[in-house]
CSV table of C-alpha atoms and ligand atoms in Angstrom, one decimal:
chain,number,residue,atom,x,y,z
A,34,UNK,CA,105.5,166.8,108.1
A,35,UNK,CA,102.2,165.9,107.0
A,36,UNK,CA,100.8,162.2,107.7
A,37,UNK,CA,100.7,161.6,104.0
A,38,UNK,CA,104.5,162.6,103.4
A,39,UNK,CA,105.6,160.6,106.4
A,40,UNK,CA,103.7,157.5,105.2
A,41,UNK,CA,105.2,157.9,101.6
A,42,UNK,CA,108.7,158.2,103.1
A,43,UNK,CA,107.8,155.1,105.2
A,44,UNK,CA,106.7,153.1,102.1
A,45,UNK,CA,109.9,154.1,100.3
A,46,UNK,CA,112.1,153.1,103.2
A,47,UNK,CA,110.2,149.7,103.4
A,48,UNK,CA,110.6,149.0,99.8
A,49,UNK,CA,114.4,149.6,100.1
A,50,UNK,CA,114.6,147.4,103.0
A,51,UNK,CA,112.7,144.7,101.3
A,52,UNK,CA,115.1,145.0,98.3
A,53,UNK,CA,118.2,144.7,100.5
A,54,UNK,CA,117.0,141.9,102.8
A,55,UNK,CA,115.5,140.0,100.0
A,56,UNK,CA,118.4,138.1,98.5
A,57,UNK,CA,121.7,139.9,98.9
A,58,UNK,CA,124.1,138.8,96.2
A,59,UNK,CA,121.5,137.6,93.8
A,60,UNK,CA,118.4,139.7,94.5
A,61,UNK,CA,119.1,142.1,91.6
A,62,UNK,CA,118.8,139.5,89.0
A,63,UNK,CA,120.6,136.2,89.8
A,64,UNK,CA,124.2,135.5,90.4
A,65,UNK,CA,124.7,134.9,86.6
A,66,UNK,CA,123.4,138.5,86.0
A,67,UNK,CA,120.9,137.0,83.5
A,68,UNK,CA,117.9,137.5,85.8
A,69,UNK,CA,117.5,133.8,86.3
A,70,UNK,CA,117.3,132.6,90.0
A,71,UNK,CA,119.9,130.0,91.0
A,72,UNK,CA,118.9,127.6,93.9
A,73,UNK,CA,121.5,125.6,95.7
A,74,UNK,CA,119.7,122.5,97.0
A,75,UNK,CA,121.2,120.2,99.5
A,76,UNK,CA,119.2,116.8,99.6
A,77,UNK,CA,119.4,114.4,102.4
A,78,UNK,CA,120.1,111.3,100.2
A,79,UNK,CA,118.4,108.5,98.3
A,80,UNK,CA,117.4,106.4,101.3
A,81,UNK,CA,113.8,105.9,100.6
A,82,UNK,CA,110.9,106.0,98.1
A,83,UNK,CA,109.8,109.1,99.7
A,84,UNK,CA,113.1,110.8,99.0
A,85,UNK,CA,113.2,109.6,95.3
A,86,UNK,CA,109.7,111.2,94.8
A,87,UNK,CA,110.8,114.3,96.8
A,88,UNK,CA,113.8,114.8,94.6
A,89,UNK,CA,111.9,114.3,91.4
A,90,UNK,CA,109.4,116.7,92.5
A,91,UNK,CA,112.0,119.5,93.3
A,92,UNK,CA,113.8,118.9,90.0
A,93,UNK,CA,110.6,118.9,87.9
A,94,UNK,CA,109.3,122.1,89.7
A,95,UNK,CA,112.6,124.0,89.2
A,96,UNK,CA,112.4,123.2,85.6
A,97,UNK,CA,108.9,124.4,85.2
A,98,UNK,CA,109.6,127.5,87.4
A,99,UNK,CA,112.6,128.5,85.3
A,100,UNK,CA,114.9,128.2,88.2
A,101,UNK,CA,118.4,126.9,87.8
A,102,UNK,CA,118.9,124.1,90.3
A,103,UNK,CA,122.3,123.2,91.7
A,104,UNK,CA,121.4,119.7,93.2
A,105,UNK,CA,123.7,118.1,95.7
A,106,UNK,CA,123.1,114.7,97.3
A,107,UNK,CA,124.5,114.5,100.8
A,108,UNK,CA,124.2,110.6,101.3
A,109,UNK,CA,122.7,111.0,104.6
A,110,UNK,CA,125.8,112.7,106.1
A,111,UNK,CA,125.6,116.2,107.7
A,112,UNK,CA,129.3,116.9,106.8
A,113,UNK,CA,128.4,116.5,103.1
A,114,UNK,CA,125.4,119.0,103.5
A,115,UNK,CA,127.7,121.5,105.3
A,116,UNK,CA,130.2,121.3,102.4
A,117,UNK,CA,127.5,121.6,99.9
A,118,UNK,CA,126.0,124.8,101.6
A,119,UNK,CA,129.4,126.3,101.8
A,120,UNK,CA,130.0,125.7,98.3
A,121,UNK,CA,126.7,127.4,97.3
A,122,UNK,CA,127.6,130.4,99.4
A,123,UNK,CA,130.9,130.7,97.5
A,124,UNK,CA,129.1,130.4,94.2
A,125,UNK,CA,126.9,133.2,95.3
A,126,UNK,CA,123.6,131.5,94.5
A,127,UNK,CA,120.4,133.6,95.0
A,128,UNK,CA,118.9,131.2,97.5
A,129,UNK,CA,119.7,128.0,99.4
A,130,UNK,CA,117.2,125.3,100.1
A,131,UNK,CA,118.0,122.1,102.1
A,132,UNK,CA,116.5,119.4,104.0
A,133,UNK,CA,118.7,118.9,107.1
A,134,UNK,CA,119.6,115.3,107.6
A,135,UNK,CA,119.5,115.8,111.5
A,136,UNK,CA,118.2,118.7,113.6
A,137,UNK,CA,121.2,120.2,115.2
A,138,UNK,CA,124.5,121.8,114.3
A,139,UNK,CA,123.5,124.2,111.7
A,140,UNK,CA,123.9,127.7,113.3
A,141,UNK,CA,127.5,128.4,112.1
A,142,UNK,CA,126.8,127.7,108.4
A,143,UNK,CA,123.5,129.4,108.4
A,144,UNK,CA,125.0,132.5,109.9
A,145,UNK,CA,127.7,132.4,107.1
A,146,UNK,CA,124.8,132.3,104.5
A,147,UNK,CA,123.0,135.1,106.4
A,148,UNK,CA,126.2,137.3,106.4
A,149,UNK,CA,126.6,136.6,102.6
A,150,UNK,CA,123.0,137.9,102.1
A,151,UNK,CA,121.7,134.6,100.9
A,152,UNK,CA,118.2,133.5,102.1
A,153,UNK,CA,117.7,129.9,103.2
A,154,UNK,CA,114.7,127.8,103.0
A,155,UNK,CA,114.2,124.8,105.1
A,156,UNK,CA,112.2,122.0,103.2
A,157,UNK,CA,111.0,118.8,104.5
A,158,UNK,CA,112.9,118.6,107.8
A,159,UNK,CA,113.3,121.4,110.4
A,160,UNK,CA,116.3,122.5,112.4
A,161,UNK,CA,116.6,122.8,116.2
A,162,UNK,CA,118.0,126.4,116.7
A,163,UNK,CA,116.8,129.4,118.9
A,164,UNK,CA,117.7,131.7,116.1
A,165,UNK,CA,114.8,131.7,113.7
A,166,UNK,CA,116.4,134.6,111.7
A,167,UNK,CA,118.7,132.0,110.1
A,168,UNK,CA,116.0,130.9,107.7
A,169,UNK,CA,113.3,132.6,105.8
A,170,UNK,CA,110.6,129.8,106.0
A,171,UNK,CA,110.1,126.1,106.7
A,172,UNK,CA,108.0,124.0,104.3
A,173,UNK,CA,107.1,120.5,105.3
A,174,UNK,CA,105.0,118.1,107.3
A,175,UNK,CA,103.9,118.2,110.9
A,176,UNK,CA,105.8,115.1,111.9
A,177,UNK,CA,104.5,114.9,115.6
A,178,UNK,CA,101.0,115.0,114.1
A,179,UNK,CA,101.9,112.1,112.0
A,180,UNK,CA,103.1,110.1,115.0
A,181,UNK,CA,99.8,111.0,116.8
A,182,UNK,CA,97.8,109.5,113.8
A,183,UNK,CA,99.7,106.3,114.0
A,184,UNK,CA,99.3,106.0,117.8
A,185,UNK,CA,95.5,106.9,117.4
A,186,UNK,CA,95.0,104.0,115.0
A,187,UNK,CA,96.7,101.6,117.5
A,188,UNK,CA,94.6,102.9,120.4
A,189,UNK,CA,91.4,102.6,118.4
A,190,UNK,CA,92.0,99.2,116.8
A,191,UNK,CA,93.5,97.0,119.6
A,192,UNK,CA,92.3,95.8,123.0
A,193,UNK,CA,94.2,94.5,126.0
A,194,UNK,CA,98.0,94.1,126.2
A,195,UNK,CA,99.8,95.0,123.0
A,196,UNK,CA,103.7,94.8,122.4
A,197,UNK,CA,105.0,97.1,120.0
A,198,UNK,CA,108.4,97.3,118.5
A,199,UNK,CA,109.5,100.7,116.9
A,200,UNK,CA,111.8,101.1,114.0
A,201,UNK,CA,113.1,104.6,114.2
A,202,UNK,CA,114.1,106.8,111.4
A,203,UNK,CA,117.7,108.4,111.3
A,204,UNK,CA,118.9,109.1,114.7
A,205,UNK,CA,118.5,112.9,115.4
A,206,UNK,CA,116.4,113.6,112.3
A,207,UNK,CA,113.4,115.7,112.9
A,208,UNK,CA,110.9,113.0,111.5
A,209,UNK,CA,112.4,110.4,113.8
A,210,UNK,CA,112.3,112.5,116.9
A,211,UNK,CA,108.7,113.8,116.2
A,212,UNK,CA,107.0,110.6,115.0
A,213,UNK,CA,108.2,109.0,118.2
A,214,UNK,CA,107.0,111.7,120.3
A,215,UNK,CA,103.6,112.1,118.9
A,216,UNK,CA,103.0,108.3,119.0
A,217,UNK,CA,104.1,108.1,122.6
A,218,UNK,CA,101.9,111.1,123.5
A,219,UNK,CA,98.8,109.4,122.1
A,220,UNK,CA,99.5,105.6,123.3
A,221,UNK,CA,100.0,107.0,126.8
A,222,UNK,CA,96.3,106.8,127.3
A,223,UNK,CA,96.6,103.0,127.1
A,224,UNK,CA,99.1,101.8,129.7
A,225,UNK,CA,98.6,98.3,128.3
A,226,UNK,CA,100.2,99.4,125.0
A,227,UNK,CA,103.9,98.9,125.5
A,228,UNK,CA,106.9,99.9,123.3
A,229,UNK,CA,109.0,96.9,124.1
A,230,UNK,CA,111.9,97.6,121.8
A,231,UNK,CA,113.0,100.6,119.6
A,232,UNK,CA,115.9,101.2,117.4
A,233,UNK,CA,117.0,103.1,114.2
A,234,UNK,CA,116.8,101.5,110.9
A,235,UNK,CA,118.0,104.7,109.3
A,236,UNK,CA,114.9,105.0,107.1
A,237,UNK,CA,116.1,102.2,104.8
A,238,UNK,CA,114.6,99.0,103.7
A,239,UNK,CA,117.9,97.2,104.7
A,240,UNK,CA,118.0,99.0,108.0
A,241,UNK,CA,114.4,97.9,108.7
A,242,UNK,CA,115.0,94.3,107.8
A,243,UNK,CA,118.2,94.1,109.9
A,244,UNK,CA,116.8,95.6,112.9
A,245,UNK,CA,113.5,93.5,112.6
A,246,UNK,CA,115.6,90.4,112.3
A,247,UNK,CA,117.3,91.1,115.5
A,248,UNK,CA,113.9,92.2,117.3
A,249,UNK,CA,112.4,88.8,116.3
A,250,UNK,CA,115.3,86.9,118.0
A,251,UNK,CA,115.5,89.0,121.2
A,252,UNK,CA,112.0,90.0,121.8
A,253,UNK,CA,109.2,87.4,122.3
A,254,UNK,CA,105.5,88.2,121.6
A,255,UNK,CA,105.5,91.0,119.1
A,256,UNK,CA,102.0,92.2,118.3
A,257,UNK,CA,102.7,95.4,116.3
A,258,UNK,CA,105.6,97.1,114.3
A,259,UNK,CA,105.6,100.9,114.4
A,260,UNK,CA,107.9,101.9,111.5
A,261,UNK,CA,108.8,105.6,111.0
A,262,UNK,CA,108.6,105.0,107.2
A,263,UNK,CA,107.3,102.6,104.5
A,264,UNK,CA,110.7,101.3,103.5
A,265,UNK,CA,111.6,100.1,107.0
A,266,UNK,CA,108.1,98.7,107.2
A,267,UNK,CA,108.8,96.9,103.8
A,268,UNK,CA,112.2,95.6,105.2
A,269,UNK,CA,110.3,94.4,108.3
A,270,UNK,CA,107.8,92.5,106.2
A,271,UNK,CA,110.8,90.5,104.6
A,272,UNK,CA,112.2,89.6,108.1
A,273,UNK,CA,108.8,88.7,109.5
A,274,UNK,CA,108.2,86.3,106.5
A,275,UNK,CA,111.7,84.8,106.9
A,276,UNK,CA,110.8,84.0,110.5
A,277,UNK,CA,107.7,82.1,109.3
A,278,UNK,CA,105.2,84.6,110.5
A,279,UNK,CA,102.4,86.4,108.5
A,280,UNK,CA,103.0,90.2,108.3
A,281,UNK,CA,99.8,92.2,108.7
A,282,UNK,CA,98.1,89.2,110.6
A,283,UNK,CA,100.5,87.6,113.2
A,284,UNK,CA,102.2,90.9,113.4
A,285,UNK,CA,100.4,94.2,112.6
A,286,UNK,CA,102.3,97.0,110.9
A,287,UNK,CA,101.8,100.7,111.0
A,288,UNK,CA,104.0,103.0,108.7
A,289,UNK,CA,104.5,106.6,107.7
A,290,UNK,CA,104.8,107.9,104.0
A,291,UNK,CA,102.3,106.1,101.8
A,292,UNK,CA,104.6,105.8,98.8
A,293,UNK,CA,103.5,103.2,96.1
A,294,UNK,CA,105.3,100.2,97.5
A,295,UNK,CA,104.0,100.9,101.0
A,296,UNK,CA,100.5,101.4,99.6
A,297,UNK,CA,100.7,98.2,97.6
A,298,UNK,CA,101.6,96.2,100.6
A,299,UNK,CA,98.8,97.9,102.6
A,300,UNK,CA,96.4,96.9,99.7
A,301,UNK,CA,97.8,93.4,100.0
A,302,UNK,CA,97.1,93.4,103.8
A,303,UNK,CA,100.8,93.0,104.8
A,304,UNK,CA,100.8,96.5,106.3
A,305,UNK,CA,97.5,97.5,108.3
A,306,UNK,CA,97.7,101.3,108.3
A,307,UNK,CA,99.7,104.1,106.7
A,308,UNK,CA,100.0,107.7,107.8
A,309,UNK,CA,100.7,109.8,104.7
A,310,UNK,CA,103.6,112.2,104.4
A,311,UNK,CA,103.6,114.2,101.2
A,312,UNK,CA,106.9,114.4,99.3
A,313,UNK,CA,105.5,116.7,96.5
A,314,UNK,CA,106.9,119.7,97.9
A,315,UNK,CA,108.6,121.1,94.6
A,316,UNK,CA,106.2,123.5,93.4
A,317,UNK,CA,105.6,125.2,96.7
A,318,UNK,CA,109.3,125.4,97.2
A,319,UNK,CA,109.8,127.2,93.9
A,320,UNK,CA,107.1,129.6,94.7
A,321,UNK,CA,108.5,130.4,98.2
A,322,UNK,CA,112.0,130.8,96.6
A,323,UNK,CA,110.8,133.3,94.1
A,324,UNK,CA,109.1,135.4,96.8
A,325,UNK,CA,111.9,135.3,99.0
A,326,UNK,CA,114.4,136.3,96.4
A,327,UNK,CA,112.3,139.2,95.5
A,328,UNK,CA,112.2,140.2,99.0
A,329,UNK,CA,108.4,139.6,99.6
A,330,UNK,CA,107.1,138.5,102.9
A,331,UNK,CA,106.4,134.6,103.3
A,332,UNK,CA,105.0,132.8,106.2
A,333,UNK,CA,107.6,131.4,108.5
A,334,UNK,CA,105.9,128.0,108.5
A,335,UNK,CA,104.1,126.3,105.7
A,336,UNK,CA,102.5,122.9,106.7
A,337,UNK,CA,101.7,120.2,104.1
A,338,UNK,CA,98.2,118.7,104.1
A,339,UNK,CA,98.1,114.9,104.6
A,340,UNK,CA,95.7,112.1,105.2
A,341,UNK,CA,95.9,108.4,106.3
A,342,UNK,CA,95.1,105.1,104.6
A,343,UNK,CA,93.4,101.8,105.4
A,344,UNK,CA,93.8,98.9,103.1
A,345,UNK,CA,90.5,99.7,101.4
A,346,UNK,CA,91.4,103.3,101.1
A,347,UNK,CA,94.9,102.3,99.6
A,348,UNK,CA,93.1,100.0,97.0
A,349,UNK,CA,91.0,103.0,96.0
A,350,UNK,CA,93.9,105.5,96.0
A,351,UNK,CA,96.6,103.2,94.2
A,352,UNK,CA,95.6,103.8,90.6
A,353,UNK,CA,95.9,107.6,90.8
A,354,UNK,CA,99.0,107.6,93.1
A,355,UNK,CA,101.8,109.8,91.6
A,356,UNK,CA,104.6,108.4,93.9
B,589,GYE,O1,109.5,110.0,105.9
B,589,GYE,C1,111.4,109.2,105.0
B,589,GYE,C2,112.7,109.7,104.4
B,589,GYE,O2,112.1,113.6,106.1
B,589,GYE,C3,109.8,113.2,105.8
B,589,GYE,O3,112.6,110.9,105.3
B,589,GYE,C4,111.2,112.7,105.3
B,589,GYE,C5,111.4,111.3,105.8
B,589,GYE,C6,110.5,110.3,105.2
B,589,GYE,O4,113.7,109.2,104.5
B,589,GYE,O5,110.9,108.1,104.2
């Protein structure tokens, strides 16, 4: 057989494979048979300003991409996400996207999606699984790097002994695990920086306030709060004020996200430093979904670009801030 013919047969085979692997049930024009892509999207919940902005971004982007969105809010419970994903599989959606509330416990349900030929896109948060064939791609931030940026600011902007209390995100969630890890990695260079108390505030304002109230009672000499998101930092501000101390001055505060309320507190001097985490993932998600459903190749990992903010930078950025 000539090389040309072999290559031609190879190309046809590849195209056929791509067509099969691309989207199973829905690849040939949507589950409704109307050519429209249907996406089942399981959101974590509505726990923070970040989440609200992320939900809006996904909904707006679906609309402008002409993708029909089946949106389901899991209220921060894995069991609700498992139910939602199983119902998407039953409905034979073309693609499933979800932001896993915790890292582990997804293999079984994702195998069901795989067997049904429905591609899965992870967005915002990652899963912890050895089987990377269970999802097409993961779109979201590098949370370890975010933790490192928070740690670096602390190392660069303090001297001598520093007592840190940490408000962790949801237990078992990728951003909580990774933001802790990145932070610890960097502050290890300064043995005089100590994390004297650490607890989950579940990424909510109420959680951050409650845990901070307890820390203020149980832990003397708190110099710094490291909160895994703005909302918990804002809750901590309330607790610090109620205890008669000045947030940002008596106790310094570092947070992650850079949503409007956080940026406002930063501009006011009540927060000292914010590491940005971008929630506007909608357009990229819809682009990836279209490609995956069409059987096109996509990168296995798409990392979001992010920056950091000092109070001056927050003042400058606030007027243009979208979320
Ligand atoms: O930082 C926090 C939200 O997964 C990146 O979840 C997201 C985090 C975000 O509740 O505010």
